[in-house]
Short mmCIF file of C-alpha atoms and ligand atoms in Angstrom, two decimals:
data_model
loop_
_atom_site.label_atom_id
_atom_site.label_comp_id
_atom_site.label_asym_id
_atom_site.label_seq_id
_atom_site.Cartn_x
_atom_site.Cartn_y
_atom_site.Cartn_z
CA UNK A 676 16.31 20.10 80.92
CA UNK A 677 18.16 23.35 81.50
CA UNK A 678 17.64 25.99 78.87
CA UNK A 679 19.79 28.78 77.56
CA UNK A 680 21.48 30.84 80.26
CA UNK A 681 20.72 34.24 78.81
CA UNK A 682 22.42 36.04 81.68
CA UNK A 683 25.68 34.24 80.90
CA UNK A 684 25.31 35.12 77.19
CA UNK A 685 24.75 38.73 78.19
CA UNK A 686 27.78 38.79 80.52
CA UNK A 687 30.08 37.17 77.90
CA UNK A 688 29.02 39.60 75.20
CA UNK A 689 29.59 42.50 77.56
CA UNK A 690 33.04 41.13 78.41
CA UNK A 691 33.92 40.66 74.76
CA UNK A 692 32.85 44.24 74.01
CA UNK A 693 35.35 45.47 76.61
CA UNK A 694 38.20 43.92 74.58
CA UNK A 695 38.92 46.76 72.20
CA UNK A 696 36.62 49.22 73.94
CA UNK A 697 37.13 52.86 72.93
CA UNK A 698 36.74 55.84 75.30
CA UNK A 699 33.26 56.66 74.01
CA UNK A 700 31.94 53.14 74.50
CA UNK A 701 32.30 51.60 71.07
CA UNK A 702 34.46 48.55 70.29
CA UNK A 703 37.34 48.63 67.82
CA UNK A 704 38.56 45.06 67.58
CA UNK A 705 40.41 44.93 64.31
CA UNK A 706 41.70 41.59 63.08
CA UNK A 707 45.14 40.52 64.36
CA UNK A 708 45.23 43.45 66.86
CA UNK A 709 46.08 43.04 70.52
CA UNK A 710 42.39 43.37 71.48
CA UNK A 711 41.47 40.74 68.91
CA UNK A 712 44.15 38.47 70.32
CA UNK A 713 42.70 38.96 73.83
CA UNK A 714 39.23 38.25 72.44
CA UNK A 715 40.50 34.99 70.90
CA UNK A 716 41.94 34.00 74.31
CA UNK A 717 38.65 34.83 76.01
CA UNK A 718 36.51 32.92 73.44
CA UNK A 719 38.94 30.02 73.56
CA UNK A 720 38.47 29.87 77.36
CA UNK A 721 34.69 29.80 76.95
CA UNK A 722 34.95 27.04 74.37
CA UNK A 723 37.15 24.95 76.64
CA UNK A 724 34.80 25.50 79.61
CA UNK A 725 32.02 24.14 77.39
CA UNK A 726 34.07 21.01 76.82
CA UNK A 727 35.40 21.83 73.37
CA UNK A 728 38.92 21.40 72.06
CA UNK A 729 40.28 24.58 70.51
CA UNK A 730 42.67 25.26 67.65
CA UNK A 731 43.55 28.15 65.38
CA UNK A 732 43.53 27.35 61.69
CA UNK A 733 46.31 28.35 59.30
CA UNK A 734 44.73 31.77 58.67
CA UNK A 735 43.89 32.72 62.28
CA UNK A 736 40.26 31.62 62.43
CA UNK A 737 39.58 30.22 65.95
CA UNK A 738 37.79 26.87 65.87
CA UNK A 739 36.27 24.99 68.81
CA UNK A 740 35.32 21.35 68.34
CA UNK A 741 32.66 19.38 70.16
CA UNK A 742 33.36 15.82 69.10
CA UNK A 743 30.44 13.78 67.85
CA UNK A 744 29.90 10.10 68.54
CA UNK A 745 30.06 9.22 64.88
CA UNK A 746 33.32 10.67 63.54
CA UNK A 747 32.60 9.55 60.00
CA UNK A 748 29.67 12.02 59.66
CA UNK A 749 30.46 15.40 58.07
CA UNK A 750 30.48 18.07 60.80
CA UNK A 751 28.12 20.96 61.50
CA UNK A 752 29.87 24.29 61.65
CA UNK A 753 28.45 27.44 63.19
CA UNK A 754 29.85 30.73 64.40
CA UNK A 755 30.44 34.26 63.20
CA UNK A 756 33.17 36.89 63.09
CA UNK A 757 35.30 38.12 65.97
CA UNK A 758 36.51 41.37 64.37
CA UNK A 759 34.47 44.53 64.54
CA UNK A 760 34.39 47.68 62.43
CA UNK A 761 36.15 50.68 64.03
CA UNK A 762 33.86 52.01 66.78
CA UNK A 763 31.54 49.02 66.30
CA UNK A 764 28.93 47.57 68.58
CA UNK A 765 28.87 44.63 70.97
CA UNK A 766 26.60 42.23 69.04
CA UNK A 767 27.72 42.18 65.42
CA UNK A 768 29.61 38.93 65.07
CA UNK A 769 29.99 38.37 68.81
CA UNK A 770 26.42 37.11 69.20
CA UNK A 771 26.91 34.28 66.71
CA UNK A 772 30.00 33.05 68.56
CA UNK A 773 28.88 33.47 72.17
CA UNK A 774 25.37 32.17 71.38
CA UNK A 775 26.70 29.01 69.75
CA UNK A 776 29.06 28.33 72.67
CA UNK A 777 26.13 28.67 75.06
CA UNK A 778 24.25 26.02 73.08
CA UNK A 779 27.14 23.56 73.44
CA UNK A 780 27.46 24.40 77.15
CA UNK A 781 23.77 23.67 77.68
CA UNK A 782 24.11 20.32 75.92
CA UNK A 783 26.87 19.39 78.27
CA UNK A 784 24.75 20.30 81.33
CA UNK A 785 21.81 18.34 79.88
CA UNK A 786 23.91 15.32 78.97
CA UNK A 787 23.20 15.61 75.28
CA UNK A 788 25.91 13.99 73.19
CA UNK A 789 25.89 14.98 69.50
CA UNK A 790 26.16 12.18 66.93
CA UNK A 791 27.70 14.62 64.46
CA UNK A 792 30.78 16.68 65.38
CA UNK A 793 29.94 20.40 65.88
CA UNK A 794 32.54 23.12 65.26
CA UNK A 795 32.25 26.75 66.28
CA UNK A 796 34.32 29.19 64.32
CA UNK A 797 35.26 32.76 65.27
CA UNK A 798 36.26 34.07 61.86
CA UNK A 799 38.89 36.69 61.19
CA UNK A 800 38.56 39.87 59.08
CA UNK A 801 34.91 39.58 58.13
CA UNK A 802 34.41 43.33 58.11
CA UNK A 803 37.09 43.96 55.48
CA UNK A 804 38.48 46.83 57.52
CA UNK A 805 42.15 46.05 56.95
CA UNK A 806 42.39 45.16 53.27
CA UNK A 807 39.04 46.16 51.78
CA UNK A 808 38.09 42.53 51.26
CA UNK A 809 35.11 41.41 53.34
CA UNK A 810 34.75 37.89 54.79
CA UNK A 811 38.44 37.18 54.32
CA UNK A 812 38.62 34.40 56.93
CA UNK A 813 35.64 32.55 55.48
CA UNK A 814 36.88 33.12 51.92
CA UNK A 815 40.08 31.29 52.86
CA UNK A 816 38.06 28.49 54.49
CA UNK A 817 35.91 28.22 51.35
CA UNK A 818 38.98 28.13 49.14
CA UNK A 819 38.12 31.39 47.43
CA UNK A 820 41.44 33.14 48.11
CA UNK A 821 44.41 31.60 46.31
CA UNK A 822 47.87 32.52 47.55
CA UNK A 823 48.47 34.89 44.60
CA UNK A 824 45.51 37.02 45.78
CA UNK A 825 46.48 36.86 49.43
CA UNK A 826 50.03 38.09 48.87
CA UNK A 827 48.73 41.23 47.16
CA UNK A 828 46.71 42.40 50.17
CA UNK A 829 47.97 45.50 51.96
CA UNK A 830 46.35 47.83 54.48
CA UNK A 831 46.21 51.57 54.01
CA UNK A 832 49.61 52.09 55.59
CA UNK A 833 51.19 49.55 53.20
CA UNK A 834 51.50 46.78 55.79
CA UNK A 835 50.92 43.47 54.06
CA UNK A 836 48.69 40.56 55.09
CA UNK A 837 51.90 38.54 55.11
CA UNK A 838 53.28 40.84 57.82
CA UNK A 839 50.09 40.59 59.85
CA UNK A 840 50.20 36.81 59.65
CA UNK A 841 53.91 36.60 60.49
CA UNK A 842 53.26 38.59 63.66
CA UNK A 843 50.78 35.84 64.57
CA UNK A 844 53.34 33.12 63.83
CA UNK A 845 51.32 32.19 60.75
CA UNK A 846 52.80 31.60 57.32
CA UNK A 847 50.93 33.05 54.38
CA UNK A 848 52.25 30.25 52.13
CA UNK A 849 50.50 27.74 54.39
CA UNK A 850 47.18 29.64 54.65
CA UNK A 851 45.60 27.30 52.12
CA UNK A 852 45.61 24.59 54.81
CA UNK A 853 42.65 26.46 56.40
CA UNK A 854 40.52 25.39 53.42
CA UNK A 855 37.57 23.15 54.30
CA UNK A 856 36.85 20.21 52.04
CA UNK A 857 33.23 20.14 50.92
CA UNK A 858 32.86 16.52 51.87
CA UNK A 859 33.97 17.20 55.47
CA UNK A 860 31.25 19.73 56.26
CA UNK A 861 27.52 19.06 56.49
CA UNK A 862 26.21 22.59 57.00
CA UNK A 863 27.06 26.08 58.26
CA UNK A 864 24.68 28.04 60.52
CA UNK A 865 25.08 31.68 61.58
CA UNK A 866 23.23 33.62 64.19
CA UNK A 867 23.48 37.38 63.66
CA UNK A 868 21.81 40.73 64.37
CA UNK A 869 19.66 41.93 61.49
CA UNK A 870 21.49 45.32 61.23
CA UNK A 871 18.32 46.78 59.68
CA UNK A 872 15.00 47.84 61.17
CA UNK A 873 12.51 45.29 59.70
CA UNK A 874 12.24 43.08 62.81
CA UNK A 875 12.34 45.99 65.24
CA UNK A 876 9.44 47.66 63.46
CA UNK A 877 7.43 44.45 62.98
CA UNK A 878 8.03 43.39 66.59
CA UNK A 879 9.21 39.89 65.58
CA UNK A 880 11.82 38.44 67.99
CA UNK A 881 13.73 36.59 65.26
CA UNK A 882 13.58 35.62 61.60
CA UNK A 883 14.91 32.96 59.27
CA UNK A 884 17.04 34.44 56.49
CA UNK A 885 16.01 33.30 53.03
CA UNK A 886 18.54 35.05 50.80
CA UNK A 887 21.63 37.20 51.17
CA UNK A 888 21.46 40.06 48.67
CA UNK A 889 23.73 40.40 45.69
CA UNK A 890 25.81 43.59 45.38
CA UNK A 891 26.52 45.44 42.15
CA UNK A 892 29.12 48.26 42.30
CA UNK A 893 29.42 50.76 39.47
CA UNK A 894 31.90 53.54 38.87
CA UNK A 895 30.27 56.25 36.79
CA UNK A 896 32.24 59.08 35.18
CA UNK A 897 30.56 62.18 33.79
CA UNK A 898 32.78 64.29 31.61
CA UNK A 899 31.73 67.90 31.14
CA UNK A 900 33.85 70.95 30.52
CA UNK A 901 35.76 72.83 33.19
CA UNK A 902 35.58 76.56 32.58
CA UNK A 903 35.53 79.95 34.29
CA UNK A 904 32.64 80.10 36.78
CA UNK A 905 32.12 83.83 36.15
CA UNK A 906 32.59 84.37 32.45
CA UNK A 907 30.73 81.27 31.17
CA UNK A 908 27.05 81.95 30.57
CA UNK A 909 24.67 79.53 32.28
CA UNK A 910 23.27 78.30 28.95
CA UNK A 911 26.73 77.54 27.58
CA UNK A 912 27.95 75.25 30.35
CA UNK A 913 28.66 71.54 30.45
CA UNK A 914 28.56 71.15 34.23
CA UNK A 915 29.41 67.57 35.19
CA UNK A 916 28.23 67.99 38.78
CA UNK A 917 24.81 69.27 37.80
CA UNK A 918 24.45 66.27 35.48
CA UNK A 919 25.68 63.91 38.23
CA UNK A 920 23.26 65.44 40.70
CA UNK A 921 20.37 64.71 38.34
CA UNK A 922 21.57 61.15 37.83
CA UNK A 923 21.85 60.51 41.58
CA UNK A 924 18.34 61.91 42.09
CA UNK A 925 16.87 59.65 39.37
CA UNK A 926 18.66 56.53 40.73
CA UNK A 927 17.40 57.36 44.21
CA UNK A 928 13.81 57.94 43.09
CA UNK A 929 13.67 54.68 41.11
CA UNK A 930 14.96 52.70 44.09
CA UNK A 931 12.42 54.44 46.33
CA UNK A 932 9.63 53.60 43.87
CA UNK A 933 10.68 49.91 43.89
CA UNK A 934 9.16 49.70 47.39
CA UNK A 935 11.82 47.50 48.88
CA UNK A 936 12.66 45.35 45.89
CA UNK A 937 16.14 46.82 45.81
CA UNK A 938 18.29 49.60 47.28
CA UNK A 939 20.71 51.88 45.45
CA UNK A 940 23.25 54.28 46.94
CA UNK A 941 25.57 56.83 45.40
CA UNK A 942 28.18 56.63 48.16
CA UNK A 943 31.04 58.68 46.80
CA UNK A 944 31.38 61.67 44.54
CA UNK A 945 34.70 63.07 43.30
CA UNK A 946 34.53 66.43 41.64
CA UNK A 947 37.37 67.74 39.48
CA UNK A 948 39.00 70.13 39.30
CA UNK A 949 37.16 70.98 42.53
CA UNK A 950 37.44 74.75 42.94
CA UNK A 951 34.82 77.28 43.94
CA UNK A 952 35.42 79.38 40.81
CA UNK A 953 35.60 76.57 38.28
CA UNK A 954 32.65 74.77 36.62
CA UNK A 955 33.04 71.08 37.45
CA UNK A 956 34.62 69.37 34.46
CA UNK A 957 34.48 65.78 35.70
CA UNK A 958 32.60 63.84 38.32
CA UNK A 959 33.14 60.30 39.44
CA UNK A 960 30.41 58.49 41.29
CA UNK A 961 30.42 55.13 43.04
CA UNK A 962 26.96 53.61 42.90
CA UNK A 963 25.96 50.43 44.67
CA UNK A 964 22.80 48.39 44.19
CA UNK A 965 21.67 45.51 46.36
CA UNK A 966 18.86 43.09 45.60
CA UNK A 967 17.94 39.51 46.50
CA UNK A 968 17.38 38.66 42.86
CA UNK A 969 20.18 38.90 40.31
CA UNK A 970 17.67 39.69 37.55
CA UNK A 971 16.63 42.81 39.48
CA UNK A 972 20.24 43.96 39.80
CA UNK A 973 20.70 43.45 36.08
CA UNK A 974 17.55 45.45 35.32
CA UNK A 975 18.71 48.31 37.56
CA UNK A 976 22.08 48.30 35.81
CA UNK A 977 20.45 48.50 32.38
CA UNK A 978 18.21 51.26 33.64
CA UNK A 979 21.20 53.28 34.93
CA UNK A 980 22.76 52.98 31.50
CA UNK A 981 19.66 54.45 29.85
CA UNK A 982 19.32 57.17 32.49
CA UNK A 983 22.92 58.15 31.76
CA UNK A 984 22.22 58.32 28.03
CA UNK A 985 19.30 60.70 28.73
CA UNK A 986 21.49 62.86 30.96
CA UNK A 987 24.27 63.00 28.33
CA UNK A 988 21.78 64.53 25.90
CA UNK A 989 20.20 66.84 28.41
CA UNK A 990 23.42 68.29 29.86
CA UNK A 991 25.86 67.90 26.98
CA UNK A 992 28.20 65.66 29.03
CA UNK A 993 29.84 62.32 28.20
CA UNK A 994 29.10 59.41 30.50
CA UNK A 995 30.98 56.14 31.12
CA UNK A 996 30.08 53.23 33.38
CA UNK A 997 32.45 50.58 34.70
CA UNK A 998 31.08 47.63 36.58
CA UNK A 999 33.69 47.27 39.30
CA UNK A 1000 32.31 44.22 41.08
CA UNK A 1001 29.18 42.12 41.03
CA UNK A 1002 28.56 39.51 43.64
CA UNK A 1003 25.44 37.47 42.97
CA UNK A 1004 22.67 37.03 45.52
CA UNK A 1005 22.81 33.78 47.46
CA UNK A 1006 19.80 31.73 48.46
CA UNK A 1007 20.23 29.99 51.79
CA UNK A 1008 19.67 26.24 51.75
CA UNK A 1009 15.95 25.27 51.73
CA UNK A 1010 16.93 22.27 53.91
CA UNK A 1011 18.33 24.63 56.59
CA UNK A 1012 15.28 26.95 56.37
CA UNK A 1013 13.20 23.85 56.97
CA UNK A 1014 15.34 22.90 59.99
CA UNK A 1015 14.68 26.32 61.57
CA UNK A 1016 10.96 25.96 60.82
CA UNK A 1017 10.93 22.54 62.44
CA UNK A 1018 12.65 23.88 65.55
CA UNK A 1019 10.24 26.83 65.75
CA UNK A 1020 7.28 24.48 65.45
CA UNK A 1021 8.65 22.32 68.26
CA UNK A 1022 9.07 25.41 70.44
CA UNK A 1023 5.60 26.64 69.42
CA UNK A 1024 6.91 29.85 67.86
CA UNK A 1025 5.77 31.59 64.68
CA UNK A 1026 8.22 31.79 61.80
CA UNK A 1027 9.08 35.01 60.09
CA UNK A 1028 11.32 35.04 56.95
CA UNK A 1029 13.33 37.82 55.39
CA UNK A 1030 16.33 38.45 53.14
CA UNK A 1031 19.63 39.82 54.50
CA UNK A 1032 20.65 43.20 53.04
CA UNK A 1033 24.15 42.87 54.43
CA UNK A 1034 26.89 40.42 53.51
CA UNK A 1035 27.92 37.72 55.97
CA UNK A 1036 30.34 34.80 56.34
CA UNK A 1037 27.35 32.50 55.60
CA UNK A 1038 27.16 33.96 52.10
CA UNK A 1039 30.72 32.81 51.43
CA UNK A 1040 30.26 29.44 53.17
CA UNK A 1041 27.26 28.80 50.90
CA UNK A 1042 29.84 28.20 48.17
CA UNK A 1043 30.90 24.97 49.85
CA UNK A 1044 28.00 23.80 52.03
CA UNK A 1045 24.32 24.20 52.96
CA UNK A 1046 23.95 27.41 54.88
CA UNK A 1047 21.29 28.70 57.24
CA UNK A 1048 21.03 32.06 59.02
CA UNK A 1049 18.89 33.36 61.81
CA UNK A 1050 18.45 37.04 62.66
CA UNK A 1051 17.45 38.75 65.84
CA UNK A 1052 16.33 42.43 65.77
CA UNK A 1053 18.60 45.45 65.85
CA UNK A 1054 17.01 48.09 67.99
CA UNK A 1055 16.15 51.11 65.84
CA UNK A 1056 17.88 49.33 62.99
CA UNK A 1057 21.30 50.48 64.22
CA UNK A 1058 24.49 48.48 63.66
CA UNK A 1059 28.20 49.15 63.10
CA UNK A 1060 27.75 51.66 65.95
CA UNK A 1061 28.22 51.64 69.68
CA UNK A 1062 24.43 52.06 69.92
CA UNK A 1063 23.94 48.52 68.57
CA UNK A 1064 21.39 46.84 70.81
CA UNK A 1065 18.89 43.95 70.93
CA UNK A 1066 16.36 43.13 73.63
CA UNK A 1067 17.64 40.16 75.63
CA UNK A 1068 14.22 38.57 75.55
CA UNK A 1069 14.54 38.55 71.74
CA UNK A 1070 18.05 37.16 71.90
CA UNK A 1071 16.78 34.39 74.17
CA UNK A 1072 13.95 33.37 71.81
CA UNK A 1073 16.17 33.49 68.72
CA UNK A 1074 18.86 31.53 70.50
CA UNK A 1075 16.38 28.88 71.61
CA UNK A 1076 15.37 28.24 68.01
CA UNK A 1077 18.99 28.35 66.90
CA UNK A 1078 20.10 25.83 69.57
CA UNK A 1079 17.19 23.51 68.85
CA UNK A 1080 18.14 23.57 65.19
CA UNK A 1081 21.80 22.91 66.00
CA UNK A 1082 20.82 20.03 68.24
CA UNK A 1083 18.56 18.47 65.62
CA UNK A 1084 21.27 18.65 62.96
CA UNK A 1085 23.92 17.43 65.41
CA UNK A 1086 21.70 14.42 66.23
CA UNK A 1087 22.13 13.42 62.62
CA UNK A 1088 18.40 13.64 62.13
ZN1 ZN B 1491 28.55 40.90 61.13
#
């Protein structure tokens, strides 16, 4: 039996990172760009070399198929995203695609013929860079993006999704054909870098993901009173920024005290009128909370409401909260977690489990099928950066478990 060729994986990931490489060594491979197109051609070549047939679905997701002996069985799908953030790293997304292709290649060398068909997808627009909607390719596959939503999408320059698709000889009106019927798919597996520092610090080479956190995004407005910054006595002010500063500090402290139960971030702060000689009259904050339990997110939300009420009294301001978007946490399929455990047991490796604090295609695919995810460490917890890095010995171990799991599921066992 020949194992995973980690040197080939390494070389292919390096090559992929060169497609869209920026002068300072990062990779900007935005969806539907020329670099992305080149990356699709490169991945397509690798899929074909591994004996797969390749097609592009109606939305631009690239799909390689390794035909199973029993065509009537629902297929196993795996893969990850081909797009990167601007100035991104080499592993985010790429690892899940290249790693899965290496599994199929090794099966071919070893003469393993899957009973169940296996598909590898290189999804488009997972990062949400173009239109502000993450996991767009998988949302279309999962049937979450009806045409009326798709036609509204525009990038920052006003270029529409429709125009992007037309340039790819794709018709937005036909994008719905990329939808996967629940009965056709058996499971979806994704191999990904952790993008945090848990595994790097604990020294674990890989982990099974148990949940993908929910995200609650709030817009908070604090209305004070804009006035002259010289003539208004300190005790007569209604300074919206001072009130907002206090609120941010309280939200931060509570999240810190939760000891890892949840994270909260005030990511933007708009101050109006915004002049050095005017007391801030209004502040708008965007606050995001992530937790692997919806009940925790709800509790944090209620807590922020009561914090705001206290701050209104203390600073004489008026507060308002709008819940812009709430995406619930998703538990990955217990059956898939068990499959990873079984594979680890067979390979005599210890199992570590953790939640994912970032969103992934697997979170969307969980809406239509059983999903499993496996993480390998991100060195120093760095991702979405050209410094993204994972020890190849860790990639090899994680990939061994991932391939064993794929093989077991593909065997129809
Ligand atoms: Zn990713």
